[in-house]
Coordinates of C-alpha atoms in Angstrom, one line a residue:
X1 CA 63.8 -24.0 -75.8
X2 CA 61.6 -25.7 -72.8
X3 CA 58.0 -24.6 -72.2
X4 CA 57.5 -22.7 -69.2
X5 CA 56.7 -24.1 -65.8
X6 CA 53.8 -23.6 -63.3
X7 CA 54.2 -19.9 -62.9
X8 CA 56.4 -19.0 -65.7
X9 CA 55.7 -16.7 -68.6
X10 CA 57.2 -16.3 -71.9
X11 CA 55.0 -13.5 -72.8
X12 CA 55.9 -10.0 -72.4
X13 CA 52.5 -9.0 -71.7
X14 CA 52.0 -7.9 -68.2
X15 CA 50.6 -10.0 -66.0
X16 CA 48.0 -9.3 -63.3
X17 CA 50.0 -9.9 -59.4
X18 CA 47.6 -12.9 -59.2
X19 CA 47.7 -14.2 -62.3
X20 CA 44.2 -14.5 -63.2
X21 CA 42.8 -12.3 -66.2
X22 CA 41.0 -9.6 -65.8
X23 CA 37.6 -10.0 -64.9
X24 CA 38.5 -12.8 -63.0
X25 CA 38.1 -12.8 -58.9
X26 CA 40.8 -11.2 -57.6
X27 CA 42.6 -12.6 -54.9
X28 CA 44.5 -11.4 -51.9
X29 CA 43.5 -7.8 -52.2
X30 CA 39.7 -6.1 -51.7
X31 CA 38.0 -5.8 -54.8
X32 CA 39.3 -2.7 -57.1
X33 CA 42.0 -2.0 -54.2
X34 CA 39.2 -0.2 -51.9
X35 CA 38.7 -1.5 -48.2
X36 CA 36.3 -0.3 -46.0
X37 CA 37.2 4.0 -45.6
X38 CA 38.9 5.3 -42.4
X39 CA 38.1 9.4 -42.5
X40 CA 39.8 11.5 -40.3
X41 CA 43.6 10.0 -39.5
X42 CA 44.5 10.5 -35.6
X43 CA 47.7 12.4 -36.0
X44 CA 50.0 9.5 -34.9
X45 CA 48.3 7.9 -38.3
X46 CA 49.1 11.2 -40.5
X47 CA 52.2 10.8 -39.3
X48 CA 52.8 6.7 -40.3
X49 CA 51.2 7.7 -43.2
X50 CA 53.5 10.1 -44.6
X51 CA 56.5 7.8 -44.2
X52 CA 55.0 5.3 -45.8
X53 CA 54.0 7.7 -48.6
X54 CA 57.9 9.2 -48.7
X55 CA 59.1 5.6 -48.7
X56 CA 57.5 3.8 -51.2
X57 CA 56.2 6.4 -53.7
X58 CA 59.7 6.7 -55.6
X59 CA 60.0 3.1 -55.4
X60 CA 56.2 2.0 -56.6
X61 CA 56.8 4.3 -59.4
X62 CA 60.2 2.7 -60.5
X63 CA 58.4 -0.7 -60.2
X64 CA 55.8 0.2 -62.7
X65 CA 58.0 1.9 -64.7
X66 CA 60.1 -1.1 -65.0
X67 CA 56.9 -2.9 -66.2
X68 CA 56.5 -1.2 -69.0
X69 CA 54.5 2.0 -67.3
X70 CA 55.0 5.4 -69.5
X71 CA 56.6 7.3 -66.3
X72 CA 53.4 9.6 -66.3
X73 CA 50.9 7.0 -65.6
X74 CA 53.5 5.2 -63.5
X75 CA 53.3 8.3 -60.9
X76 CA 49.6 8.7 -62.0
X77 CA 49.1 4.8 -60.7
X78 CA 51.0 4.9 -58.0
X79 CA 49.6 8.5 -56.4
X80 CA 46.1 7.0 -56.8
X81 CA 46.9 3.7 -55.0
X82 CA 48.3 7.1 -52.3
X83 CA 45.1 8.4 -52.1
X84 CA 42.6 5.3 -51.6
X85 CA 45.4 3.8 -49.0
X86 CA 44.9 6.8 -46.8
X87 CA 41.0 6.7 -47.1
X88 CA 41.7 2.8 -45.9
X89 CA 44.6 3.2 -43.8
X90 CA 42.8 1.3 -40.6
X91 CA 41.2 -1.0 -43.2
X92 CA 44.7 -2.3 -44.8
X93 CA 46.5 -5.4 -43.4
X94 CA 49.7 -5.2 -45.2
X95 CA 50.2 -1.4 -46.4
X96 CA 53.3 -2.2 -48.7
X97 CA 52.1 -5.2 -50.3
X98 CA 48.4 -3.9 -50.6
X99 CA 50.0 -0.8 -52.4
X100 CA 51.8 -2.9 -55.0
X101 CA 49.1 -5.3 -55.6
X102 CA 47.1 -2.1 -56.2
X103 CA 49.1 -0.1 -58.3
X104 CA 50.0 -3.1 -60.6
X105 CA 46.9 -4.3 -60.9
X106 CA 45.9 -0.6 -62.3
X107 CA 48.3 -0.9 -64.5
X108 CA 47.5 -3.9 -65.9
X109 CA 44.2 -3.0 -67.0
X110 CA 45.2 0.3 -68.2
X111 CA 47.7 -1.7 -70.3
X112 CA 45.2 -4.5 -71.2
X113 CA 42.7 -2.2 -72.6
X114 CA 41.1 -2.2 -76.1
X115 CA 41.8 1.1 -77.9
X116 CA 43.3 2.9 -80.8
X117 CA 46.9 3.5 -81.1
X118 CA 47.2 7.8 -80.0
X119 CA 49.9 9.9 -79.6
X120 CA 49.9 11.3 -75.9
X121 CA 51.6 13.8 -74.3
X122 CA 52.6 13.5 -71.1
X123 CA 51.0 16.1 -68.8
X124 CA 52.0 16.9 -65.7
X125 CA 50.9 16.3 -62.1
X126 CA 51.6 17.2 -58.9
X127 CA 54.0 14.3 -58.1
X128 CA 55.6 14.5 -61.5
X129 CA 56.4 17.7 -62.7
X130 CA 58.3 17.3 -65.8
X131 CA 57.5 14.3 -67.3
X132 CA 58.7 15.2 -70.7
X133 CA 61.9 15.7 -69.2
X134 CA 61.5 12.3 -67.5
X135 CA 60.5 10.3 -70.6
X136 CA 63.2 11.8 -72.2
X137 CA 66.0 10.4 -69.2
X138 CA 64.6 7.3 -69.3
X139 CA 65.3 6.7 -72.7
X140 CA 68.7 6.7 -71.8
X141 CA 68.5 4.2 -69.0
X142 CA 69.5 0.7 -70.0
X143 CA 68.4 -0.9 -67.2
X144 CA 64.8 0.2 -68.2
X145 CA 65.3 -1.3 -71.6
X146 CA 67.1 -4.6 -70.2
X147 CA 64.3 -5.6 -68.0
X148 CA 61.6 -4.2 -70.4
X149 CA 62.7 -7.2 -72.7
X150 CA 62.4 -9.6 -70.2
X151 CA 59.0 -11.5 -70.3
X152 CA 56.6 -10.3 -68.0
X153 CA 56.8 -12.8 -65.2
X154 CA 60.9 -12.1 -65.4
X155 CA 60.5 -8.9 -65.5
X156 CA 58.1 -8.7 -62.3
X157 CA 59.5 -10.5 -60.5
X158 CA 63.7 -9.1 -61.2
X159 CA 62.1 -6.1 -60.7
X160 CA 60.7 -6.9 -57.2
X161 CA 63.9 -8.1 -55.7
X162 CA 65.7 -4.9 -57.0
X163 CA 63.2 -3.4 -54.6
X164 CA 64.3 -5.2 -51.6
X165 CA 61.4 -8.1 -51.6
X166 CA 62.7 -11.5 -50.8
X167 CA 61.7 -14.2 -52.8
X168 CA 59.5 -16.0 -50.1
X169 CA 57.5 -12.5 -50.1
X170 CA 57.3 -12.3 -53.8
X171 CA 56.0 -15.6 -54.2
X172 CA 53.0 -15.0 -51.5
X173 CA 52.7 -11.2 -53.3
X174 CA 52.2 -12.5 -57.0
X175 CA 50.7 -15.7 -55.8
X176 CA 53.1 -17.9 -57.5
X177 CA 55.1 -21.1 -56.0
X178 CA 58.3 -20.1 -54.5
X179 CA 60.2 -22.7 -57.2
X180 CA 58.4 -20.7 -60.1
X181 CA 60.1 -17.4 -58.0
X182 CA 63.5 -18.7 -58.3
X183 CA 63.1 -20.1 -61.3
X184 CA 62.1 -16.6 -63.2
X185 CA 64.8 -14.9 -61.3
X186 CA 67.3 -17.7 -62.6
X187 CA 66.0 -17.1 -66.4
X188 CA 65.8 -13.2 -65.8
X189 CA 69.2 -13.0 -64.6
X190 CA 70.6 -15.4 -66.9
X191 CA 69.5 -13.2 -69.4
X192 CA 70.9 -10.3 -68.1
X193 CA 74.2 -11.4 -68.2
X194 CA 74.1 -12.7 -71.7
X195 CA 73.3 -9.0 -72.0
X196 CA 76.4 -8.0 -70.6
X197 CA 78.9 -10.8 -72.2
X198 CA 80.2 -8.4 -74.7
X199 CA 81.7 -6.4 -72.4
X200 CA 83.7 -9.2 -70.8
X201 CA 82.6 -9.8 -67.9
X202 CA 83.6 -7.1 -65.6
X203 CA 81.1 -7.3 -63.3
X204 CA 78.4 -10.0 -62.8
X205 CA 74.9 -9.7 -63.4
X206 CA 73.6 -9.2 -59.7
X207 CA 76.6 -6.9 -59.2
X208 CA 75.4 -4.3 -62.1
X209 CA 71.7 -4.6 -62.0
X210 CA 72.8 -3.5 -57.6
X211 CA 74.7 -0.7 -59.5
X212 CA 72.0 0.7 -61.9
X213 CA 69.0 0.5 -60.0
X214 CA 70.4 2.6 -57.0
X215 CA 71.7 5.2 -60.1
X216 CA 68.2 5.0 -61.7
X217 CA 66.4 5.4 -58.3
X218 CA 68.3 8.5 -57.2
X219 CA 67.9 9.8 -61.2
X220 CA 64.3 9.6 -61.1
X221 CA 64.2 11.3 -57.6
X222 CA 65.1 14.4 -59.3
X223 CA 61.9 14.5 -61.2
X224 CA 59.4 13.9 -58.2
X225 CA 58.4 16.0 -55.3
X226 CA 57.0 13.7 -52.8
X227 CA 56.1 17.0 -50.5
X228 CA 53.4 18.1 -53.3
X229 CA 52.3 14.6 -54.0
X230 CA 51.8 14.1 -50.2
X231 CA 49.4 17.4 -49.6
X232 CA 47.3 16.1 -52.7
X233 CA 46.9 12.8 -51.1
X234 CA 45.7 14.1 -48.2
X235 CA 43.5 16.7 -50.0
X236 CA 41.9 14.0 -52.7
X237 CA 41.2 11.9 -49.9
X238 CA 39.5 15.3 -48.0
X239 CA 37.2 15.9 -50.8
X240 CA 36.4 12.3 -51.0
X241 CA 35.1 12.1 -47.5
X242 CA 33.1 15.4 -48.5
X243 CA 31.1 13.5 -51.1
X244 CA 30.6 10.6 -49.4
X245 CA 29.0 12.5 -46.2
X246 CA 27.0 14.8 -48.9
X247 CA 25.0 11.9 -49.9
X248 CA 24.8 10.6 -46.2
X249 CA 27.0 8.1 -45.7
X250 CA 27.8 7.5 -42.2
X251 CA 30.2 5.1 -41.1
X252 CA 31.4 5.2 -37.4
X253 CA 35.0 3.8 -37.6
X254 CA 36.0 4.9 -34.3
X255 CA 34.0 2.3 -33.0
X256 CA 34.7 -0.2 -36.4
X257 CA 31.7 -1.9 -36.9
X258 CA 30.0 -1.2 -34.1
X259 CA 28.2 1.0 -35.5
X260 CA 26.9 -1.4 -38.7
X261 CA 26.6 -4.2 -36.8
X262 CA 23.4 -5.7 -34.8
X263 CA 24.0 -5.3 -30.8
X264 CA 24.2 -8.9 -30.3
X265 CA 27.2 -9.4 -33.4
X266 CA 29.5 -6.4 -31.9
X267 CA 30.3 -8.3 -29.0
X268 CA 32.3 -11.1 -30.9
X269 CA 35.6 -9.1 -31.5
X270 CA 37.3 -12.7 -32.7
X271 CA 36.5 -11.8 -36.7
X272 CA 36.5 -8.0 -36.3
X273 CA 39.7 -7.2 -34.4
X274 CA 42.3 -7.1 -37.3
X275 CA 44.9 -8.5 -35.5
X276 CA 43.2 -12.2 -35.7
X277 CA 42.1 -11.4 -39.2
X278 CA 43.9 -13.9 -41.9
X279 CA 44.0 -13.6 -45.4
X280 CA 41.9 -16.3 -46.8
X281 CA 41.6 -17.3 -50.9
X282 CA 37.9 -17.4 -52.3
X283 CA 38.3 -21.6 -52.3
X284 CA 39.5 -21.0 -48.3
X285 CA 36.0 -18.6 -47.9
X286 CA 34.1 -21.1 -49.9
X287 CA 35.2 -24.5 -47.8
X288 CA 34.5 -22.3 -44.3
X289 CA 31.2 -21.6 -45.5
X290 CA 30.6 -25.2 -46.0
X291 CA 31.6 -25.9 -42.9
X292 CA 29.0 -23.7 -40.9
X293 CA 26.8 -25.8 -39.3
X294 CA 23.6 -26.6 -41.8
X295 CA 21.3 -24.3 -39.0
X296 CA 23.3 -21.3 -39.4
X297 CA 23.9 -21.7 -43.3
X298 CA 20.1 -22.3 -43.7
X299 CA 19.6 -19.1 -41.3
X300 CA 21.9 -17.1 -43.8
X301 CA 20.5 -18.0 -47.1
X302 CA 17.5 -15.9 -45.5
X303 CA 19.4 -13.0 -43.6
X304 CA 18.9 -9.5 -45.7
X305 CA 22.4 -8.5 -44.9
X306 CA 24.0 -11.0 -46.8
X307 CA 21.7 -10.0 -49.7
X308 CA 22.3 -6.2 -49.1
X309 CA 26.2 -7.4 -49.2
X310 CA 26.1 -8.9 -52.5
X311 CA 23.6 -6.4 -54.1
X312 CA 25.9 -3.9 -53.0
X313 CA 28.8 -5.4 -54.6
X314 CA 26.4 -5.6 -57.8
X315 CA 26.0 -1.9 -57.6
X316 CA 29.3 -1.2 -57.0
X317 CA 30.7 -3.0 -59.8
X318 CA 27.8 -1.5 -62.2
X319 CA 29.0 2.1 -61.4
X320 CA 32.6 1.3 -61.8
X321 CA 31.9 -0.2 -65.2
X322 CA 29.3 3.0 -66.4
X323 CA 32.6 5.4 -65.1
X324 CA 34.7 3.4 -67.4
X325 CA 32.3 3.6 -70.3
X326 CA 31.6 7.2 -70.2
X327 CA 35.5 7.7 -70.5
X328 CA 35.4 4.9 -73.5
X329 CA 32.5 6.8 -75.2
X330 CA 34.3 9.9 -75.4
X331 CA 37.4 8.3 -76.9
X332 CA 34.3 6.7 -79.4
X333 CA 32.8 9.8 -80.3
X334 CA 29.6 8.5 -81.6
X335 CA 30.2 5.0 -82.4
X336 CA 28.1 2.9 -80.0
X337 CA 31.1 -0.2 -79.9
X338 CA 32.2 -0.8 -77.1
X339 CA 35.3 -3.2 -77.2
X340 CA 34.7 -6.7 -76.0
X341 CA 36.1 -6.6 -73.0
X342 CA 33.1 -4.2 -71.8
X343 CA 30.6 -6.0 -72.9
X344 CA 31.5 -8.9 -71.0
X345 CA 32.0 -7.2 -67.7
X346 CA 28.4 -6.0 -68.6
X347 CA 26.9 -9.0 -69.3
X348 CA 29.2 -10.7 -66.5
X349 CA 27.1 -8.4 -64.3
X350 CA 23.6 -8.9 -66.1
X351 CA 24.6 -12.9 -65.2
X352 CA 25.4 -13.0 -61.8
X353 CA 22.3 -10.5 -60.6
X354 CA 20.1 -13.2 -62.3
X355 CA 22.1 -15.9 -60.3
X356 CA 21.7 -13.2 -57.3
X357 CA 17.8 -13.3 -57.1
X358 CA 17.5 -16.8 -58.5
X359 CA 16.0 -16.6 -61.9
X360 CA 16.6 -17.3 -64.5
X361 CA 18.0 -15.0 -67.5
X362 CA 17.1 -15.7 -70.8
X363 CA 20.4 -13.5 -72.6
X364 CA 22.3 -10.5 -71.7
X365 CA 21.0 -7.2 -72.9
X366 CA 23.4 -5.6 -75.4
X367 CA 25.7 -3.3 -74.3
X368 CA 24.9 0.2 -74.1
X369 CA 25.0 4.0 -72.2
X370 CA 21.4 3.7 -71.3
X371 CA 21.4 0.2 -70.9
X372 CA 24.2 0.0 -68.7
X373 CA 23.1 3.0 -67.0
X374 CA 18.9 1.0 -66.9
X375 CA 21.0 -1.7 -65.1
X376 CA 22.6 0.2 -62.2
X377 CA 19.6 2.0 -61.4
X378 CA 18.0 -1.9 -61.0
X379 CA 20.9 -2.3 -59.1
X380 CA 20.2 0.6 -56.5
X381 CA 16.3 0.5 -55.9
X382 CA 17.2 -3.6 -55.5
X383 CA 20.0 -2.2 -53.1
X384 CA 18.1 0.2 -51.2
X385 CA 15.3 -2.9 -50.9
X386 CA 18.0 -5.4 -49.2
X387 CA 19.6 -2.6 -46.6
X388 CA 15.6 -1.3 -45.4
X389 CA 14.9 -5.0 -45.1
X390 CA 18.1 -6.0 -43.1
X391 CA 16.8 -3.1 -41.2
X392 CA 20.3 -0.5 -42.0
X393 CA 19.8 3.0 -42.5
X394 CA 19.0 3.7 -45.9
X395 CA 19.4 7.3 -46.8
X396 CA 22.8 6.6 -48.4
X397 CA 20.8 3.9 -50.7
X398 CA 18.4 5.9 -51.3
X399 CA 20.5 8.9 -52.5
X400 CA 22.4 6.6 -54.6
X401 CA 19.1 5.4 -56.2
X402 CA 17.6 9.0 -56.6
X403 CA 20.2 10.0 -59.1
X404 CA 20.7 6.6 -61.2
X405 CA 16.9 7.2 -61.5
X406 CA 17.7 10.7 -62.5
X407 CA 20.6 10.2 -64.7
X408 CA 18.5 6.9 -66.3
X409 CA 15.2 9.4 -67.5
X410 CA 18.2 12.0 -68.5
X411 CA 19.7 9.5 -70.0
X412 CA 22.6 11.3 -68.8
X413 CA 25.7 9.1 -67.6
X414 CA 27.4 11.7 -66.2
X415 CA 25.4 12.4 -63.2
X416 CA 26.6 9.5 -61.9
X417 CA 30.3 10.4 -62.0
X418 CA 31.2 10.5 -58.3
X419 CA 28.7 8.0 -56.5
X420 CA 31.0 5.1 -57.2
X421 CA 33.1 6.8 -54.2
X422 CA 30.5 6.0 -52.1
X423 CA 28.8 2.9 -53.6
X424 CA 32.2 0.7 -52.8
X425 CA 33.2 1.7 -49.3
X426 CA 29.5 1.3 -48.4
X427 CA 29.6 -2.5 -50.1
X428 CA 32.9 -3.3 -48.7
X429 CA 31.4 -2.1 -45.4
X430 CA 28.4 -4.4 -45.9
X431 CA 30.8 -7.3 -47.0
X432 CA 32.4 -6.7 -43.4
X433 CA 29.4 -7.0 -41.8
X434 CA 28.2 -10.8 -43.8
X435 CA 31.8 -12.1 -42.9
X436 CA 31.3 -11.1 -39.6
X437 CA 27.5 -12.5 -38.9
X438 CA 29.2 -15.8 -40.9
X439 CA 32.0 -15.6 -38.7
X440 CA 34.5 -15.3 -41.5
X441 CA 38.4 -14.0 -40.2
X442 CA 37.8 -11.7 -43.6
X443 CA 35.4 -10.4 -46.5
X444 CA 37.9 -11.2 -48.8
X445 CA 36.3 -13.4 -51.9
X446 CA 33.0 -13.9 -50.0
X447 CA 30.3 -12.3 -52.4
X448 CA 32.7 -14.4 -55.2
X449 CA 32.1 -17.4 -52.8
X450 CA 28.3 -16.4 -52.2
X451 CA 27.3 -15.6 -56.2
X452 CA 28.7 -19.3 -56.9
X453 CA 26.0 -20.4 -55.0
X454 CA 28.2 -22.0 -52.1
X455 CA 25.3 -20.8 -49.2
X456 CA 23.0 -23.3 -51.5
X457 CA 25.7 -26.3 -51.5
X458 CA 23.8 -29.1 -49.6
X459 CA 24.9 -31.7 -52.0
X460 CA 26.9 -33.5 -48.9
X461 CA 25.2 -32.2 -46.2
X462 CA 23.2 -33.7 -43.0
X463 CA 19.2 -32.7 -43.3
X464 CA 17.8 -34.9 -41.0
X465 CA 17.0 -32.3 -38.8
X466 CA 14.9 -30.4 -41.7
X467 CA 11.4 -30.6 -43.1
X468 CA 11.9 -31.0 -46.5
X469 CA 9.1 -29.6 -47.4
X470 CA 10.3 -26.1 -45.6
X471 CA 9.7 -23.2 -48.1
X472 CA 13.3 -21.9 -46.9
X473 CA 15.1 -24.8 -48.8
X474 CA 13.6 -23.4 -52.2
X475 CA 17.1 -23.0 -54.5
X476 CA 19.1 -25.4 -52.3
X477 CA 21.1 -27.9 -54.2
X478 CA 21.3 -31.5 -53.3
X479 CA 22.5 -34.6 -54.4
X480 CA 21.1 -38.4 -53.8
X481 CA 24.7 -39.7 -52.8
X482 CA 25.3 -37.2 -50.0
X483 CA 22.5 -35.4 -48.7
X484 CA 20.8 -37.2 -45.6
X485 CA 17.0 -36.1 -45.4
X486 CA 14.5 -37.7 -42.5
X487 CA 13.7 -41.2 -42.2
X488 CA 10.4 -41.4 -43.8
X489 CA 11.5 -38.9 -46.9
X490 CA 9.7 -39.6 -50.4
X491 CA 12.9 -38.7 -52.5
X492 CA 11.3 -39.3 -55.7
X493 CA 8.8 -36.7 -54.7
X494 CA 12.0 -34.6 -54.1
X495 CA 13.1 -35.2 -57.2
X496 CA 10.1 -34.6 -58.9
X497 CA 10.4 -31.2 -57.0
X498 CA 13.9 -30.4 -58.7
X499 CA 15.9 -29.9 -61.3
X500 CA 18.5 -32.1 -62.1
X501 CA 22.0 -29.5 -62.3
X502 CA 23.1 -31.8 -65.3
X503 CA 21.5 -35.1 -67.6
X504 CA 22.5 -38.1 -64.9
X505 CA 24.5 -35.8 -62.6
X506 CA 22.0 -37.0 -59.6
X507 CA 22.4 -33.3 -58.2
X508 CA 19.3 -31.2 -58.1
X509 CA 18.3 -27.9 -57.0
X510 CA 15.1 -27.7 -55.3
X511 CA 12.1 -25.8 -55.9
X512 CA 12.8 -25.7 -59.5
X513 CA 10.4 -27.6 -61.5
X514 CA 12.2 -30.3 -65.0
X515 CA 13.4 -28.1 -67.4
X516 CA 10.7 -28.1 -70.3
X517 CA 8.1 -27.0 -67.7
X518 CA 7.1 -23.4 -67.0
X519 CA 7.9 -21.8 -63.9
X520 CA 8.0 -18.4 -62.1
X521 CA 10.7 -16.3 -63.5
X522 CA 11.8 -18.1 -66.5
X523 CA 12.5 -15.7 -69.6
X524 CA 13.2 -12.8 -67.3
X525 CA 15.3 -10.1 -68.4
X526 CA 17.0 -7.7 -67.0

């Protein structure tokens, strides 16, 4: 047996659509699947919308079932991806392959998660009414078992061309090389027919996986009702827009971000109209920002509203990860570990505020209600800070920041339950509004690109317009093959200035005295 190639998988495991693990960036999709909310549909929407929902809910569903989705989370998954594409619906480039990317990325940490084997019963939902009754038909579907023993890159991608997707779009979907597309579909279907040899051969592989996934499609119709599934949408994604403007949250999408952005950005519709927006990878967001001219990257290391963008992802991510642990404590009862997998998102978080505000962190707290609850209520008064001083309206900051504060002297978690709503429009809003100023096509991967420190990058750059000894350059990092400084500059003064990144590296950040000496900020912890 040969070892799999770039892009294969022998594991039956599932895989996230972009192949990195879990806590890893995520590419090609907004973080957690949310884009920047579009309330109130114009009817000509409503109505795009509800084709799109009758078209591709049966079909999203199949997909994760084929994956290895119990048929009740597979409708559960795929309503949910429903409801925040119709909250996004002007937001969303590509409404199909947003939805899968979504979906299966929901699955995959559902199916990735750390907890004890239970016995669950299937409940019912609106879409799914009978999922017993489902569960039950499926057993008897082969086609479900067949590709359930394929490995998981097999698997994904046999089942995605059984949907209809060709494998040029699979390839840019899952974010694999189109050889590493055909060759899974080679092995997958290879494997099918060895699965179908006994019966001598009368009909080929392609010929009866056609045949049984038009018979499974039209048997799981039976068990969905689109109709109910659609009114929920639409009512989940009502009730959402009530909570949002209860803590108020204004955004004007009518006129996109003209109502967000400073008078003298909204006039540049190159970035904001979506039609000359292109999907760029956190490396592609990274090398533009390198590319801005040293003025303007200088200018932005100082603007509050690329702060308030990243502080607002910060928060965002905190709230999303206290929901989750609330819902983890409860399966707990009154244990206080939490799998591993939580405490690194939490201390993932601890790390990159530190890295946010440039000091420096002596260790991650431990993981725990309060603690993680402590940490998002730094996260919101350092939130509502960044928006008053990039000079945005801050009532919706300052509600936020109200109840962490409330919930944190309660040390009550569940007070918090429904802010995340708002907390990650608002920060993809804000993300919208840094690519913009930075003249970014999209947001996509930018507060990745910005926590990596990529706005401080200087370590080839021309400063021979500077004054080195300019306060704003406090954090930059530079290098003695490839930055330029004056004529005239004292370097080993510089140096004496920095900190060298690494023992004979010759790259240095500035401002930050030889390690060994004290200086402001060291030790701090969150």
């Amino acid at each position: 047996m040969t070892e799999p190639g770039p892009g294969e998988d022998d594991s039956r495991e599932p895989l996230p659509v972009g192949g990195p693990a879990e806590g890893a960036p995520e590419k090609g999709a907004p973080a957690e699947g949310v884009p920047q909310p579009s309330y109130g549909l114009s009817p000509e929407d409503e109505a795009a919308f509800s084709r799109f929902y009758g078209t591709h809910v049966p079909r999203l569903t199949a997909y994760l079932v084929h994956q290895g989705a119990p048929v009740d989370r597979a409708g559960e998954f795929a309503q949910d991806t429903m409801v925040k594409a119709h909250r996004s619906w002007h937001e969303i480039r590509s409404h199909k392959s947003w939805a899968y990317t979504v979906a299966y990325r929901e699955f995959v940490r559902h199916a990735t998660r750390v907890e004890e084997p239970v016995e669950e019963v299937p409940e019912s939902t609106t879409l799914l009414r009978r999922p017993e009754a489902t569960e039950s038909w499926l057993q008897d579907q082969e086609i479900v078992r067949v590709l359930r023993d394929l490995p998981a890159r097999q698997r994904q991608v046999l089942a995605l061309m059984l949907d209809g997707w060709k494998p040029a779009e699979i390839a840019k979907l899952i974010e694999i090389e189109g050889a590493a597309v055909r060759s899974n579909l080679f092995k997958a279907r290879k494997a099918v027919a060895q699965h179908l040899a006994p019966r001598g051969g009368a009909l080929t592989a392609d010929e009866w996986l056609a045949r049984e996934h038009e018979e499974f499609g039209l048997g799981l119709s039976r068990f969905l009702d689109p109709d109910a599934g659609l009114r929920e949408a639409r009512e989940q994604a009502g009730r959402h827009e009530d909570v949002v403007r209860g803590l108020g949250l204004v955004l004007d999408v009518e006129g996109g971000l003209a109502g967000i952005l400073h008078a003298e950005d909204a006039t540049d519709s190159a970035t904001t109209d979506p039609a000359n927006r292109a999907w760029m990878s956190e490396a592609d967001v990274a090398e533009a920002l390198r590319a801005l001219p040293v003025e303007q990257r200088l200018a932005a290391r100082k603007d509050p509203a690329i702060a308030a963008c990243v502080s607002g992802e910060l928060l965002a991510r905190a709230l999303e990860l206290l929901d989750d642990l609330v819902q983890e404590k409860k399966r707990l009862g009154t244990a206080e570990d939490f799998p591993a997998p939580y405490v690194q998102r939490f201390a993932d978080l601890a790390r990159d505020y530190a890295r946010a505000r440039r000091f420096a962190l002596a260790e991650p707290p431990a993981l725990t209600l309060p603690a993680a609850l402590n940490l998002a209520a730094v996260f919101a008064r350092t939130f509502e800070h960044d928006l008053r001083a990039a000079r945005h309206p801050g009532d919706s900051a300052h509600a936020l920041t109200d109840i962490l504060d409330s919930a944190a002297r309660a040390r009550d978690p569940d007070r918090v339950r429904t802010i995340d709503l708002v907390a990650r429009p608002l920060a993809r809003s804000l993300a919208l509004e840094a690519g913009h100023r930075l003249r970014l096509p999209t947001a996509d991967g930018l507060v990745a690109a910005l926590l990596d420190g990529t706005l401080d990058d200087f370590t080839d750059a021309d400063l021979t317009g500077v004054n080195p000894n300019d306060p704003g350059l406090n954090g930059i990092q530079w290098s003695d093959a490839g930055t330029r400084w004056p004529p005239g500059t004292d370097i080993e003064a510089l140096r004496n200035r920095s900190e060298e990144t690494s023992p004979y590296s010759r790259v240095y950040v500035l401002g930050r005295r030889p390690k060994g000496t004290s200086r402001p900020g060291a030790g701090v912890r969150v």
